[in-house]
């Protein structure tokens, strides 16, 4: 077995890409994951020996890389891993955190979990089957979670004679569907995970394809976005007040920048109270800087001594979100117990947790065809639906379309602390014309 | 004034963070979340590299204020003297408060029984969970990483433990975005893993970048060792070597630091951080696979211990 890339050269400064895979086992997802891990030297001797041994005893001539994720499958049989597994690998150009999500229909919540932190999603399709319901479901989740980059990996090209028209038809159908949902960037790549075509090495079997391999694309896709157009947001996590002889008056507002950039001298407003001040200084973990951006963890110093505590949101004065107690959002229900109209819950938004009540569940979404079913009364595990929630205190909430971090929230059961639902404020999909909204938009001001 | 982040050149915008900056920022966010939401957090500190990096991150997260957490060490009684010396020096240097839960005291009091194989790592669970209950800690930071071991790979960043400190992998909360749910009933606590997304190499690169001091046993040195189950163990009062095992002096270093009875050394001539990083990057064996006897006891040794409350 050859190793094409090594951790050794990963020593220099590299960036980090978080991505998620989606696709059922039959689509060859474990083989693709296995190949990415193996060819990036993230599979070490003992693990590989186990795979080679198992493959040989099954009469296979070459190691079956799907067996690298076989442990996962065994655990799933025991009922442990109906869940996301995180895997790590590196190349000289970049480090990767892979959220490996089970592909079964009933595990929508797992793909939502994996996609929530992903910059990129790989959707696998079997070249023989083309775009199927499951594919549309994966595209819809990627669009719903606003994953910035989507890769369509058309797998098993070896089983369709590496025929360009087969790939082209699937790529076109998927791209037009995903684009209609508002997926901003789609890259289609013809591969054979089993044979290794276009995963790490360019395929000699598909001369007609001139694009990047999967790994090359993962290595080069931008991990940060143009921040100039972003609304700057700093949720206050913790107030740092040393009250020591050395720092008697230090009062810093610590937090991780959720979106955009902050500069010294900038006029800011603290929400929900609405007080204003000016940024006097920014501490970037012990170093004084004059500009900081997402996702840096910083400490902000303000010119005026105003009342600010955990849960407040610091924003540029000219760019503040509206505060509201009535939230309309799309939620994915992730708990086994249902979410019902009238239920009292806790809502965690950035660093703020408030009491809330589910006022309405206007519709439940069917991911297969994006149809809306009005007034389902409740949402159960893996359901996606629109909800209207009234909170006990005003929240400064962005639309999820504008900011994944300040537009998202959790609904929590106050009785036992269970995470009930993952919420995304605002319209479900980037092109809302595709979705029929039966609910009225009253009180919705984003 | 300048920005401290390493700006990556090439395909990424000037706003892209280096992977170490991104991991550091995420870990600091986790520390601050716990400080903001819990009453009595504690950092599990062993003097090993992961807990050293964890403490370093906590110091940065709250600077210029002191770390708002105490430390807890479960002392197996078979610790390396260099590591205990490092532990105490670090605690004093930063003005921290350290709780020590002692396995030896439990054995002396008859509350724990020495195992026939002399391994004490599995015995840590009782002193650890009792210390958590006694001090009513509601959040316990551990240096565990998901790349370490397959049971650890399943761990959430915020991992809820019941009143018996038990872990139930089937009943974990989904973790979405950076919204960590730390709700827990009285008596329950949350294990928190700020280094979840770090790999062994990340830890070493960060140690190099931040110029963090480590106990000397992480670097190559001559040591009297003997071979057991394919690993070089340090001779000592804990019960090695047996008559059939012979001691020799070798140039070795440690990749992990734990109980002497089950932590193996590796042959190495890496005496500097650079050399260690080069060695780790080229290694074809996993960290724990190479040096931890107790993980090899059974296929699910780590998972079984974690279910009982072990880290």
PDB file of C-alpha atoms in Angstrom, chain A residues 123 131-141 173-174 177 181 367-370:
ATOM      1  CA  UNK A 123     -23.461  13.664  -0.838  1.00  0.00           C
ATOM      2  CA  UNK A 131     -30.630  10.856  -7.892  1.00  0.00           C
ATOM      3  CA  UNK A 132     -33.040   9.046  -5.588  1.00  0.00           C
ATOM      4  CA  UNK A 133     -35.263  10.229  -2.723  1.00  0.00           C
ATOM      5  CA  UNK A 134     -32.437   9.777  -0.260  1.00  0.00           C
ATOM      6  CA  UNK A 135     -30.246  12.061  -2.384  1.00  0.00           C
ATOM      7  CA  UNK A 136     -32.915  14.760  -2.402  1.00  0.00           C
ATOM      8  CA  UNK A 137     -33.236  14.397   1.361  1.00  0.00           C
ATOM      9  CA  UNK A 138     -29.501  14.889   1.831  1.00  0.00           C
ATOM     10  CA  UNK A 139     -29.498  17.900  -0.468  1.00  0.00           C
ATOM     11  CA  UNK A 140     -32.427  19.359   1.462  1.00  0.00           C
ATOM     12  CA  UNK A 141     -30.694  18.928   4.828  1.00  0.00           C
ATOM     13  CA  UNK A 173     -30.290  16.724 -12.176  1.00  0.00           C
ATOM     14  CA  UNK A 174     -28.706  17.116  -8.727  1.00  0.00           C
ATOM     15  CA  UNK A 177     -32.417  20.491  -7.620  1.00  0.00           C
ATOM     16  CA  UNK A 181     -33.016  24.943  -2.667  1.00  0.00           C
ATOM     17  CA  UNK A 367     -37.909  16.235   3.058  1.00  0.00           C
ATOM     18  CA  UNK A 368     -38.463  13.917   0.101  1.00  0.00           C
ATOM     19  CA  UNK A 369     -40.592  16.353  -1.860  1.00  0.00           C
ATOM     20  CA  UNK A 370     -40.451  19.402   0.440  1.00  0.00           C
TER      21      UNK A 370
END
